[in-house]
Amino acid sequence: MAWRWRLISFLLWLPSFWNDWNEPCRRHLLNQDSKEAFSIASKQYRTAFHFQPPQNWINGFPASLILLSTVSYYQQNQIGPMLYNGIYHLFYQYNPYSAKWGNITWGHSISTDLINWTPLDIALRPSEPFDLQGCWSGSATILPGNKPVILYTGISESGHNVQNIALPKNISDPFLLEWVKPPYNPVMVAEGVKPTQFRDPSTCWLGKDGLWRTTVGAEDFEKKAKALLYRSKDFVKWTRAEQPLFSTDSSSMIECIDFFPVSAKWKRGLDGSTIEAEDVKHVLKMGVFDNSHDYYLIGKYLEELDEFIPENVVEDDHRMWLRYDYGSFYASKTFFDAENRRRVLWAWSNESDTISDDIVKGWAGVQTVPRTIWLDENGKQLVQWPVRELESLRMEKVELKDVKVSKGGLIEIKGVKASQADIEVEFEFPELKKAELIYHDWKLDDAQMACDEMCSSVPGSIGPFGLLVLASHDLEEHTAIFFRVFKTSTAHAVLMCSDQRKYVIDHSVVESFGAGGRTCITARVYPKLLLTGDTHIYVFNNGSETVKITKLKAWEMAKARIN
Ligand SMILES: *[C@@H]1O[C@H](CO)[C@@H](O)[C@H](O)[C@H]1NC(C)=O
Ligand SMILES: *[C@@H]1O[C@H](CO)[C@@H](O)[C@H](O)[C@H]1NC(C)=O
Ligand SMILES: *[C@@H]1O[C@H](CO)[C@@H](O)[C@H](O)[C@H]1NC(C)=O
Ligand SMILES: *[C@@H]1O[C@H](CO)[C@@H](O)[C@H](O)[C@H]1NC(C)=O
């Protein structure tokens, strides 16, 4: 399942409240010893519109190189009827042999709408001394003349991370089926950093000086994380810049780096090489190896110095950085969709069941629904929303308007298949002065802790209220997505005047988008009741104040053609 919510005006710090997908609030894990659970595992948890290969493992922790890289490849009228003139290529980290981590290759699928996918042969497999232990994450860049090129991390025969190039064998093949690894590989080897901690070359960008640039995550011998910068004139010979693009003491290793421009003026996306335009800022996204969370910073890219200077960062502490998503979401990557002038974000959402469950299921890992991503008007954070193509899967619709939910209230949303849905809700709260007071300055960790303590069952004032999804009739099993309004002694909930939410539900995945896409959480849940199919969706309120559902729209979602 996946869902989204939109909260009109929302506090920046509130997003962290949604963290509470973690224990102890989440309570519906599969019982690992249950035969019954095993029998549903194979079918019912499989998603209907989240990208997955037909079977086996995608992406990989603990090696945790980026799992996915994407290229939007423009090709006119090459295949039958299509919605757009382009073909989207999705490359993903894939184990062709098993539902567990290992034997990493680059799986390859194509689509014309980012929703329905056709599988192709594996694009990159270990074959050479420079990638014998796996073809790990990387990126694709389109060079002038519409020539795609892949930069990827190979783990060499000797176990070192090196960066390699792969080129399409036949540039006229619209499917880019075959890729060749030129003999001059590897093009980058570790210098001054740990040879086992040096990976995931980013999509390249072109500087004014005509040199291509990429950034590679690394850990030096002082346990300092670096976004190393490399430059090249010909894409063959790469030279490391003396200064990294960015470095931090707050993590040992950063991986899956993504670096891209955004505009404070438009929602539309920018080409990766856009640097000197008014209102352009840059986003540096890093996967923090120590805790497997994706964080990002917004700042200025000083092209002269080839340095990234984050804004609004006072301490070198990754816990203060922003996150795309507070749930199961890692190794994300964006690409610029030139045809639709948008930047699209994907991430790997891994299973939270056990490896033995995964083996029984025969698969592990999904990609999140692709999200359009842009800079908020305030210039301080990013906003995400599922690509509009997802709406093509909407079927039956149920609507509610102006329904009050008082303390202890529970309203069932009937008429849509509760395991596969897209829901938008808008709530109205009572006076904000009734909000609960919080006494100290917030840090994300505090919010996370508070969230862990205050589950949906801990009564409050304005909230907790929200949705119960994948719920059994007796509520014995459910997943709550809830909302709770607080205030601090200074700034706060003043902004919370209306709350609209949207949800998309797809079996074992729940994606939620709060605050109009400023707060996102992807959760993995394995409710046992999917076995009977008797799932329900409810709106609930466990706060003392009555809230009003001003608008609720729920759609049952069709199954997409996924590989
Ligand atoms: C990797 O592939 C080999 C076969 O080529 C297989 O024997 C091994 O079990 C695989 N390992 C995993 C973890 O999939
Ligand atoms: C390259 O691809 C094009 C388009 O699919 C095809 O017509 C051509 O035969 C291919 N060339 C080779 C050498 O395979
Ligand atoms: C994958 O899921 C497991 C179990 O929930 C979790 O401990 C781990 O951190 C996750 N890995 C990543 C990379 O998110
Ligand atoms: C609401 O609170 C009551 C009392 O604590 C609890 O039993 C119930 O489970 C709560 N509802 C939800 C959805 O958590």
JSON list of C-alpha atoms in Angstrom, two decimals, residues 388-560:
[
{"chain": "A", "resi": 388, "resn": "ARG", "atom": "CA", "xyz": [0.98, 12.33, -12.00]},
{"chain": "A", "resi": 389, "resn": "GLU", "atom": "CA", "xyz": [1.05, 9.15, -14.10]},
{"chain": "A", "resi": 390, "resn": "LEU", "atom": "CA", "xyz": [0.15, 7.21, -10.97]},
{"chain": "A", "resi": 391, "resn": "GLU", "atom": "CA", "xyz": [-3.34, 8.66, -11.22]},
{"chain": "A", "resi": 392, "resn": "SER", "atom": "CA", "xyz": [-3.90, 6.60, -14.35]},
{"chain": "A", "resi": 393, "resn": "LEU", "atom": "CA", "xyz": [-4.38, 3.60, -12.06]},
{"chain": "A", "resi": 394, "resn": "ARG", "atom": "CA", "xyz": [-7.28, 5.14, -10.16]},
{"chain": "A", "resi": 395, "resn": "MET", "atom": "CA", "xyz": [-10.57, 3.27, -10.37]},
{"chain": "A", "resi": 396, "resn": "GLU", "atom": "CA", "xyz": [-13.55, 3.35, -7.98]},
{"chain": "A", "resi": 397, "resn": "LYS", "atom": "CA", "xyz": [-13.79, 6.49, -5.92]},
{"chain": "A", "resi": 398, "resn": "VAL", "atom": "CA", "xyz": [-15.33, 7.14, -2.53]},
{"chain": "A", "resi": 399, "resn": "GLU", "atom": "CA", "xyz": [-15.86, 10.62, -1.16]},
{"chain": "A", "resi": 400, "resn": "LEU", "atom": "CA", "xyz": [-16.57, 12.14, 2.24]},
{"chain": "A", "resi": 401, "resn": "LYS", "atom": "CA", "xyz": [-17.18, 15.79, 3.04]},
{"chain": "A", "resi": 402, "resn": "ASP", "atom": "CA", "xyz": [-17.43, 17.73, 6.27]},
{"chain": "A", "resi": 403, "resn": "VAL", "atom": "CA", "xyz": [-17.54, 14.84, 8.67]},
{"chain": "A", "resi": 404, "resn": "LYS", "atom": "CA", "xyz": [-16.74, 15.49, 12.32]},
{"chain": "A", "resi": 405, "resn": "VAL", "atom": "CA", "xyz": [-14.73, 12.96, 14.27]},
{"chain": "A", "resi": 406, "resn": "SER", "atom": "CA", "xyz": [-14.90, 13.45, 17.98]},
{"chain": "A", "resi": 407, "resn": "LYS", "atom": "CA", "xyz": [-12.84, 11.87, 20.72]},
{"chain": "A", "resi": 408, "resn": "GLY", "atom": "CA", "xyz": [-12.73, 8.12, 20.30]},
{"chain": "A", "resi": 409, "resn": "GLY", "atom": "CA", "xyz": [-14.46, 8.38, 16.93]},
{"chain": "A", "resi": 410, "resn": "LEU", "atom": "CA", "xyz": [-13.99, 5.80, 14.21]},
{"chain": "A", "resi": 411, "resn": "ILE", "atom": "CA", "xyz": [-15.34, 6.07, 10.68]},
{"chain": "A", "resi": 412, "resn": "GLU", "atom": "CA", "xyz": [-14.93, 3.36, 8.12]},
{"chain": "A", "resi": 413, "resn": "ILE", "atom": "CA", "xyz": [-14.14, 4.25, 4.51]},
{"chain": "A", "resi": 414, "resn": "LYS", "atom": "CA", "xyz": [-16.13, 1.69, 2.58]},
{"chain": "A", "resi": 415, "resn": "GLY", "atom": "CA", "xyz": [-16.19, 0.93, -1.10]},
{"chain": "A", "resi": 416, "resn": "VAL", "atom": "CA", "xyz": [-12.54, 0.69, -2.08]},
{"chain": "A", "resi": 417, "resn": "LYS", "atom": "CA", "xyz": [-10.26, -2.30, -1.88]},
{"chain": "A", "resi": 418, "resn": "ALA", "atom": "CA", "xyz": [-8.36, -1.44, 1.24]},
{"chain": "A", "resi": 419, "resn": "SER", "atom": "CA", "xyz": [-5.15, -3.17, 0.26]},
{"chain": "A", "resi": 420, "resn": "GLN", "atom": "CA", "xyz": [-4.62, -1.16, -2.91]},
{"chain": "A", "resi": 421, "resn": "ALA", "atom": "CA", "xyz": [-5.70, 2.44, -2.64]},
{"chain": "A", "resi": 422, "resn": "ASP", "atom": "CA", "xyz": [-4.84, 6.08, -3.10]},
{"chain": "A", "resi": 423, "resn": "ILE", "atom": "CA", "xyz": [-6.38, 8.37, -0.50]},
{"chain": "A", "resi": 424, "resn": "GLU", "atom": "CA", "xyz": [-6.39, 12.13, -0.11]},
{"chain": "A", "resi": 425, "resn": "VAL", "atom": "CA", "xyz": [-7.67, 13.59, 3.14]},
{"chain": "A", "resi": 426, "resn": "GLU", "atom": "CA", "xyz": [-8.01, 17.11, 4.37]},
{"chain": "A", "resi": 427, "resn": "PHE", "atom": "CA", "xyz": [-8.56, 17.75, 8.06]},
{"chain": "A", "resi": 428, "resn": "GLU", "atom": "CA", "xyz": [-9.50, 20.84, 9.95]},
{"chain": "A", "resi": 429, "resn": "PHE", "atom": "CA", "xyz": [-8.45, 21.29, 13.57]},
{"chain": "A", "resi": 430, "resn": "PRO", "atom": "CA", "xyz": [-9.97, 23.28, 16.39]},
{"chain": "A", "resi": 431, "resn": "GLU", "atom": "CA", "xyz": [-8.19, 26.26, 17.86]},
{"chain": "A", "resi": 432, "resn": "LEU", "atom": "CA", "xyz": [-4.46, 25.83, 17.95]},
{"chain": "A", "resi": 433, "resn": "LYS", "atom": "CA", "xyz": [-4.16, 27.08, 21.49]},
{"chain": "A", "resi": 434, "resn": "LYS", "atom": "CA", "xyz": [-5.45, 23.75, 22.56]},
{"chain": "A", "resi": 435, "resn": "ALA", "atom": "CA", "xyz": [-2.32, 22.16, 21.17]},
{"chain": "A", "resi": 436, "resn": "GLU", "atom": "CA", "xyz": [-0.13, 20.36, 23.63]},
{"chain": "A", "resi": 437, "resn": "LEU", "atom": "CA", "xyz": [2.87, 22.28, 24.81]},
{"chain": "A", "resi": 438, "resn": "ILE", "atom": "CA", "xyz": [6.34, 20.94, 24.34]},
{"chain": "A", "resi": 439, "resn": "TYR", "atom": "CA", "xyz": [8.90, 22.29, 26.71]},
{"chain": "A", "resi": 440, "resn": "HIS", "atom": "CA", "xyz": [12.25, 22.07, 25.06]},
{"chain": "A", "resi": 441, "resn": "ASP", "atom": "CA", "xyz": [13.83, 22.99, 21.76]},
{"chain": "A", "resi": 442, "resn": "TRP", "atom": "CA", "xyz": [13.28, 20.39, 19.20]},
{"chain": "A", "resi": 443, "resn": "LYS", "atom": "CA", "xyz": [15.89, 18.35, 17.58]},
{"chain": "A", "resi": 444, "resn": "LEU", "atom": "CA", "xyz": [14.97, 15.62, 15.21]},
{"chain": "A", "resi": 445, "resn": "ASP", "atom": "CA", "xyz": [16.07, 12.95, 17.61]},
{"chain": "A", "resi": 446, "resn": "ASP", "atom": "CA", "xyz": [13.83, 14.32, 20.33]},
{"chain": "A", "resi": 447, "resn": "ALA", "atom": "CA", "xyz": [10.89, 14.34, 17.98]},
{"chain": "A", "resi": 448, "resn": "GLN", "atom": "CA", "xyz": [11.64, 10.80, 17.04]},
{"chain": "A", "resi": 449, "resn": "MET", "atom": "CA", "xyz": [11.75, 9.79, 20.66]},
{"chain": "A", "resi": 450, "resn": "ALA", "atom": "CA", "xyz": [8.53, 11.62, 21.46]},
{"chain": "A", "resi": 451, "resn": "CYS", "atom": "CA", "xyz": [6.99, 9.89, 18.55]},
{"chain": "A", "resi": 452, "resn": "ASP", "atom": "CA", "xyz": [8.05, 6.51, 19.82]},
{"chain": "A", "resi": 453, "resn": "GLU", "atom": "CA", "xyz": [6.50, 7.31, 23.16]},
{"chain": "A", "resi": 454, "resn": "MET", "atom": "CA", "xyz": [3.30, 8.76, 21.81]},
{"chain": "A", "resi": 455, "resn": "CYS", "atom": "CA", "xyz": [1.64, 6.16, 19.67]},
{"chain": "A", "resi": 456, "resn": "SER", "atom": "CA", "xyz": [-1.83, 6.53, 18.27]},
{"chain": "A", "resi": 457, "resn": "SER", "atom": "CA", "xyz": [-3.13, 5.01, 21.48]},
{"chain": "A", "resi": 458, "resn": "VAL", "atom": "CA", "xyz": [-1.64, 7.68, 23.73]},
{"chain": "A", "resi": 459, "resn": "PRO", "atom": "CA", "xyz": [-4.43, 10.25, 24.03]},
{"chain": "A", "resi": 460, "resn": "GLY", "atom": "CA", "xyz": [-3.63, 13.87, 23.33]},
{"chain": "A", "resi": 461, "resn": "SER", "atom": "CA", "xyz": [-5.43, 17.11, 22.74]},
{"chain": "A", "resi": 462, "resn": "ILE", "atom": "CA", "xyz": [-5.40, 17.86, 19.01]},
{"chain": "A", "resi": 463, "resn": "GLY", "atom": "CA", "xyz": [-4.68, 14.37, 17.90]},
{"chain": "A", "resi": 464, "resn": "PRO", "atom": "CA", "xyz": [-3.59, 11.71, 17.61]},
{"chain": "A", "resi": 465, "resn": "PHE", "atom": "CA", "xyz": [-5.98, 11.39, 14.72]},
{"chain": "A", "resi": 466, "resn": "GLY", "atom": "CA", "xyz": [-5.58, 10.01, 11.28]},
{"chain": "A", "resi": 467, "resn": "LEU", "atom": "CA", "xyz": [-6.10, 6.84, 9.34]},
{"chain": "A", "resi": 468, "resn": "LEU", "atom": "CA", "xyz": [-6.00, 3.20, 10.26]},
{"chain": "A", "resi": 469, "resn": "VAL", "atom": "CA", "xyz": [-5.20, 1.20, 7.20]},
{"chain": "A", "resi": 470, "resn": "LEU", "atom": "CA", "xyz": [-4.93, -2.49, 6.48]},
{"chain": "A", "resi": 471, "resn": "ALA", "atom": "CA", "xyz": [-7.06, -2.82, 9.57]},
{"chain": "A", "resi": 472, "resn": "SER", "atom": "CA", "xyz": [-8.97, -5.88, 10.66]},
{"chain": "A", "resi": 473, "resn": "HIS", "atom": "CA", "xyz": [-12.61, -5.52, 11.56]},
{"chain": "A", "resi": 474, "resn": "ASP", "atom": "CA", "xyz": [-11.87, -5.72, 15.28]},
{"chain": "A", "resi": 475, "resn": "LEU", "atom": "CA", "xyz": [-8.83, -3.41, 14.85]},
{"chain": "A", "resi": 476, "resn": "GLU", "atom": "CA", "xyz": [-6.70, -6.13, 16.34]},
{"chain": "A", "resi": 477, "resn": "GLU", "atom": "CA", "xyz": [-4.42, -5.55, 13.39]},
{"chain": "A", "resi": 478, "resn": "HIS", "atom": "CA", "xyz": [-3.92, -2.14, 11.86]},
{"chain": "A", "resi": 479, "resn": "THR", "atom": "CA", "xyz": [-1.40, 0.41, 10.73]},
{"chain": "A", "resi": 480, "resn": "ALA", "atom": "CA", "xyz": [-2.07, 3.93, 11.96]},
{"chain": "A", "resi": 481, "resn": "ILE", "atom": "CA", "xyz": [-0.97, 7.04, 10.21]},
{"chain": "A", "resi": 482, "resn": "PHE", "atom": "CA", "xyz": [-1.79, 9.82, 12.57]},
{"chain": "A", "resi": 483, "resn": "PHE", "atom": "CA", "xyz": [-1.38, 13.40, 13.29]},
{"chain": "A", "resi": 484, "resn": "ARG", "atom": "CA", "xyz": [-0.86, 15.36, 16.47]},
{"chain": "A", "resi": 485, "resn": "VAL", "atom": "CA", "xyz": [-0.44, 19.04, 16.98]},
{"chain": "A", "resi": 486, "resn": "PHE", "atom": "CA", "xyz": [2.06, 20.52, 19.42]},
{"chain": "A", "resi": 487, "resn": "LYS", "atom": "CA", "xyz": [3.36, 23.92, 20.26]},
{"chain": "A", "resi": 488, "resn": "THR", "atom": "CA", "xyz": [6.62, 25.08, 21.76]},
{"chain": "A", "resi": 489, "resn": "SER", "atom": "CA", "xyz": [7.10, 28.18, 23.88]},
{"chain": "A", "resi": 490, "resn": "THR", "atom": "CA", "xyz": [8.24, 30.16, 20.86]},
{"chain": "A", "resi": 491, "resn": "ALA", "atom": "CA", "xyz": [7.50, 29.26, 17.27]},
{"chain": "A", "resi": 492, "resn": "HIS", "atom": "CA", "xyz": [4.99, 26.58, 16.37]},
{"chain": "A", "resi": 493, "resn": "ALA", "atom": "CA", "xyz": [1.76, 25.03, 15.45]},
{"chain": "A", "resi": 494, "resn": "VAL", "atom": "CA", "xyz": [0.32, 28.41, 14.67]},
{"chain": "A", "resi": 495, "resn": "LEU", "atom": "CA", "xyz": [0.67, 27.42, 11.07]},
{"chain": "A", "resi": 496, "resn": "MET", "atom": "CA", "xyz": [-1.54, 24.43, 11.37]},
{"chain": "A", "resi": 497, "resn": "CYS", "atom": "CA", "xyz": [-4.87, 25.54, 10.24]},
{"chain": "A", "resi": 498, "resn": "SER", "atom": "CA", "xyz": [-5.81, 22.90, 7.82]},
{"chain": "A", "resi": 499, "resn": "ASP", "atom": "CA", "xyz": [-4.55, 19.48, 7.12]},
{"chain": "A", "resi": 500, "resn": "GLN", "atom": "CA", "xyz": [-5.00, 17.55, 3.97]},
{"chain": "A", "resi": 501, "resn": "ARG", "atom": "CA", "xyz": [-3.58, 14.16, 3.47]},
{"chain": "A", "resi": 502, "resn": "LYS", "atom": "CA", "xyz": [-3.20, 11.68, 0.76]},
{"chain": "A", "resi": 503, "resn": "TYR", "atom": "CA", "xyz": [-2.41, 8.01, 0.91]},
{"chain": "A", "resi": 504, "resn": "VAL", "atom": "CA", "xyz": [-1.57, 5.31, -1.59]},
{"chain": "A", "resi": 505, "resn": "ILE", "atom": "CA", "xyz": [-1.90, 1.76, -0.39]},
{"chain": "A", "resi": 506, "resn": "ASP", "atom": "CA", "xyz": [-0.27, -1.20, -2.07]},
{"chain": "A", "resi": 507, "resn": "HIS", "atom": "CA", "xyz": [-0.24, -4.39, 0.01]},
{"chain": "A", "resi": 508, "resn": "SER", "atom": "CA", "xyz": [3.00, -4.36, 2.01]},
{"chain": "A", "resi": 509, "resn": "VAL", "atom": "CA", "xyz": [4.00, -0.79, 1.21]},
{"chain": "A", "resi": 510, "resn": "VAL", "atom": "CA", "xyz": [2.45, 2.34, 2.65]},
{"chain": "A", "resi": 511, "resn": "GLU", "atom": "CA", "xyz": [3.73, 5.65, 1.36]},
{"chain": "A", "resi": 512, "resn": "SER", "atom": "CA", "xyz": [2.46, 8.80, 2.99]},
{"chain": "A", "resi": 513, "resn": "PHE", "atom": "CA", "xyz": [2.96, 12.37, 1.91]},
{"chain": "A", "resi": 514, "resn": "GLY", "atom": "CA", "xyz": [2.15, 14.98, 4.52]},
{"chain": "A", "resi": 515, "resn": "ALA", "atom": "CA", "xyz": [2.25, 18.76, 4.39]},
{"chain": "A", "resi": 516, "resn": "GLY", "atom": "CA", "xyz": [1.71, 18.75, 0.65]},
{"chain": "A", "resi": 517, "resn": "GLY", "atom": "CA", "xyz": [4.69, 16.47, 0.21]},
{"chain": "A", "resi": 518, "resn": "ARG", "atom": "CA", "xyz": [7.04, 18.11, 2.71]},
{"chain": "A", "resi": 519, "resn": "THR", "atom": "CA", "xyz": [6.86, 15.15, 5.05]},
{"chain": "A", "resi": 520, "resn": "CYS", "atom": "CA", "xyz": [7.05, 11.65, 3.68]},
{"chain": "A", "resi": 521, "resn": "ILE", "atom": "CA", "xyz": [7.16, 8.24, 5.26]},
{"chain": "A", "resi": 522, "resn": "THR", "atom": "CA", "xyz": [7.41, 4.93, 3.54]},
{"chain": "A", "resi": 523, "resn": "ALA", "atom": "CA", "xyz": [6.48, 1.98, 5.70]},
{"chain": "A", "resi": 524, "resn": "ARG", "atom": "CA", "xyz": [6.68, -1.74, 5.14]},
{"chain": "A", "resi": 525, "resn": "VAL", "atom": "CA", "xyz": [3.96, -3.72, 6.86]},
{"chain": "A", "resi": 526, "resn": "TYR", "atom": "CA", "xyz": [3.01, -7.39, 6.68]},
{"chain": "A", "resi": 527, "resn": "PRO", "atom": "CA", "xyz": [-0.47, -7.68, 8.09]},
{"chain": "A", "resi": 528, "resn": "LYS", "atom": "CA", "xyz": [-1.63, -11.23, 8.55]},
{"chain": "A", "resi": 529, "resn": "LEU", "atom": "CA", "xyz": [-5.15, -10.36, 7.57]},
{"chain": "A", "resi": 530, "resn": "LEU", "atom": "CA", "xyz": [-4.10, -9.90, 3.96]},
{"chain": "A", "resi": 531, "resn": "LEU", "atom": "CA", "xyz": [-4.60, -13.64, 3.95]},
{"chain": "A", "resi": 532, "resn": "THR", "atom": "CA", "xyz": [-8.36, -13.25, 4.12]},
{"chain": "A", "resi": 533, "resn": "GLY", "atom": "CA", "xyz": [-8.47, -10.05, 2.16]},
{"chain": "A", "resi": 534, "resn": "ASP", "atom": "CA", "xyz": [-10.73, -8.59, 4.81]},
{"chain": "A", "resi": 535, "resn": "THR", "atom": "CA", "xyz": [-8.95, -5.28, 5.21]},
{"chain": "A", "resi": 536, "resn": "HIS", "atom": "CA", "xyz": [-10.54, -2.01, 6.20]},
{"chain": "A", "resi": 537, "resn": "ILE", "atom": "CA", "xyz": [-9.68, 1.65, 6.27]},
{"chain": "A", "resi": 538, "resn": "TYR", "atom": "CA", "xyz": [-10.84, 3.88, 9.10]},
{"chain": "A", "resi": 539, "resn": "VAL", "atom": "CA", "xyz": [-10.46, 7.48, 10.14]},
{"chain": "A", "resi": 540, "resn": "PHE", "atom": "CA", "xyz": [-9.90, 7.73, 13.88]},
{"chain": "A", "resi": 541, "resn": "ASN", "atom": "CA", "xyz": [-9.45, 10.39, 16.50]},
{"chain": "A", "resi": 542, "resn": "ASN", "atom": "CA", "xyz": [-7.83, 9.73, 19.84]},
{"chain": "A", "resi": 543, "resn": "GLY", "atom": "CA", "xyz": [-7.42, 13.37, 20.83]},
{"chain": "A", "resi": 544, "resn": "SER", "atom": "CA", "xyz": [-9.77, 15.20, 23.17]},
{"chain": "A", "resi": 545, "resn": "GLU", "atom": "CA", "xyz": [-10.58, 17.81, 20.52]},
{"chain": "A", "resi": 546, "resn": "THR", "atom": "CA", "xyz": [-12.98, 17.07, 17.69]},
{"chain": "A", "resi": 547, "resn": "VAL", "atom": "CA", "xyz": [-11.46, 17.28, 14.21]},
{"chain": "A", "resi": 548, "resn": "LYS", "atom": "CA", "xyz": [-13.27, 17.61, 10.91]},
{"chain": "A", "resi": 549, "resn": "ILE", "atom": "CA", "xyz": [-12.62, 15.72, 7.70]},
{"chain": "A", "resi": 550, "resn": "THR", "atom": "CA", "xyz": [-13.31, 18.53, 5.28]},
{"chain": "A", "resi": 551, "resn": "LYS", "atom": "CA", "xyz": [-12.60, 16.37, 2.28]},
{"chain": "A", "resi": 552, "resn": "LEU", "atom": "CA", "xyz": [-11.66, 12.76, 1.73]},
{"chain": "A", "resi": 553, "resn": "LYS", "atom": "CA", "xyz": [-11.23, 11.04, -1.61]},
{"chain": "A", "resi": 554, "resn": "ALA", "atom": "CA", "xyz": [-10.23, 7.41, -1.84]},
{"chain": "A", "resi": 555, "resn": "TRP", "atom": "CA", "xyz": [-9.60, 5.50, -5.03]},
{"chain": "A", "resi": 556, "resn": "GLU", "atom": "CA", "xyz": [-9.13, 1.84, -5.50]},
{"chain": "A", "resi": 557, "resn": "MET", "atom": "CA", "xyz": [-6.01, 1.35, -7.61]},
{"chain": "A", "resi": 558, "resn": "ALA", "atom": "CA", "xyz": [-5.61, -0.92, -10.62]},
{"chain": "A", "resi": 559, "resn": "LYS", "atom": "CA", "xyz": [-2.66, -3.23, -10.94]},
{"chain": "A", "resi": 560, "resn": "ALA", "atom": "CA", "xyz": [0.16, -1.88, -13.06]}
]
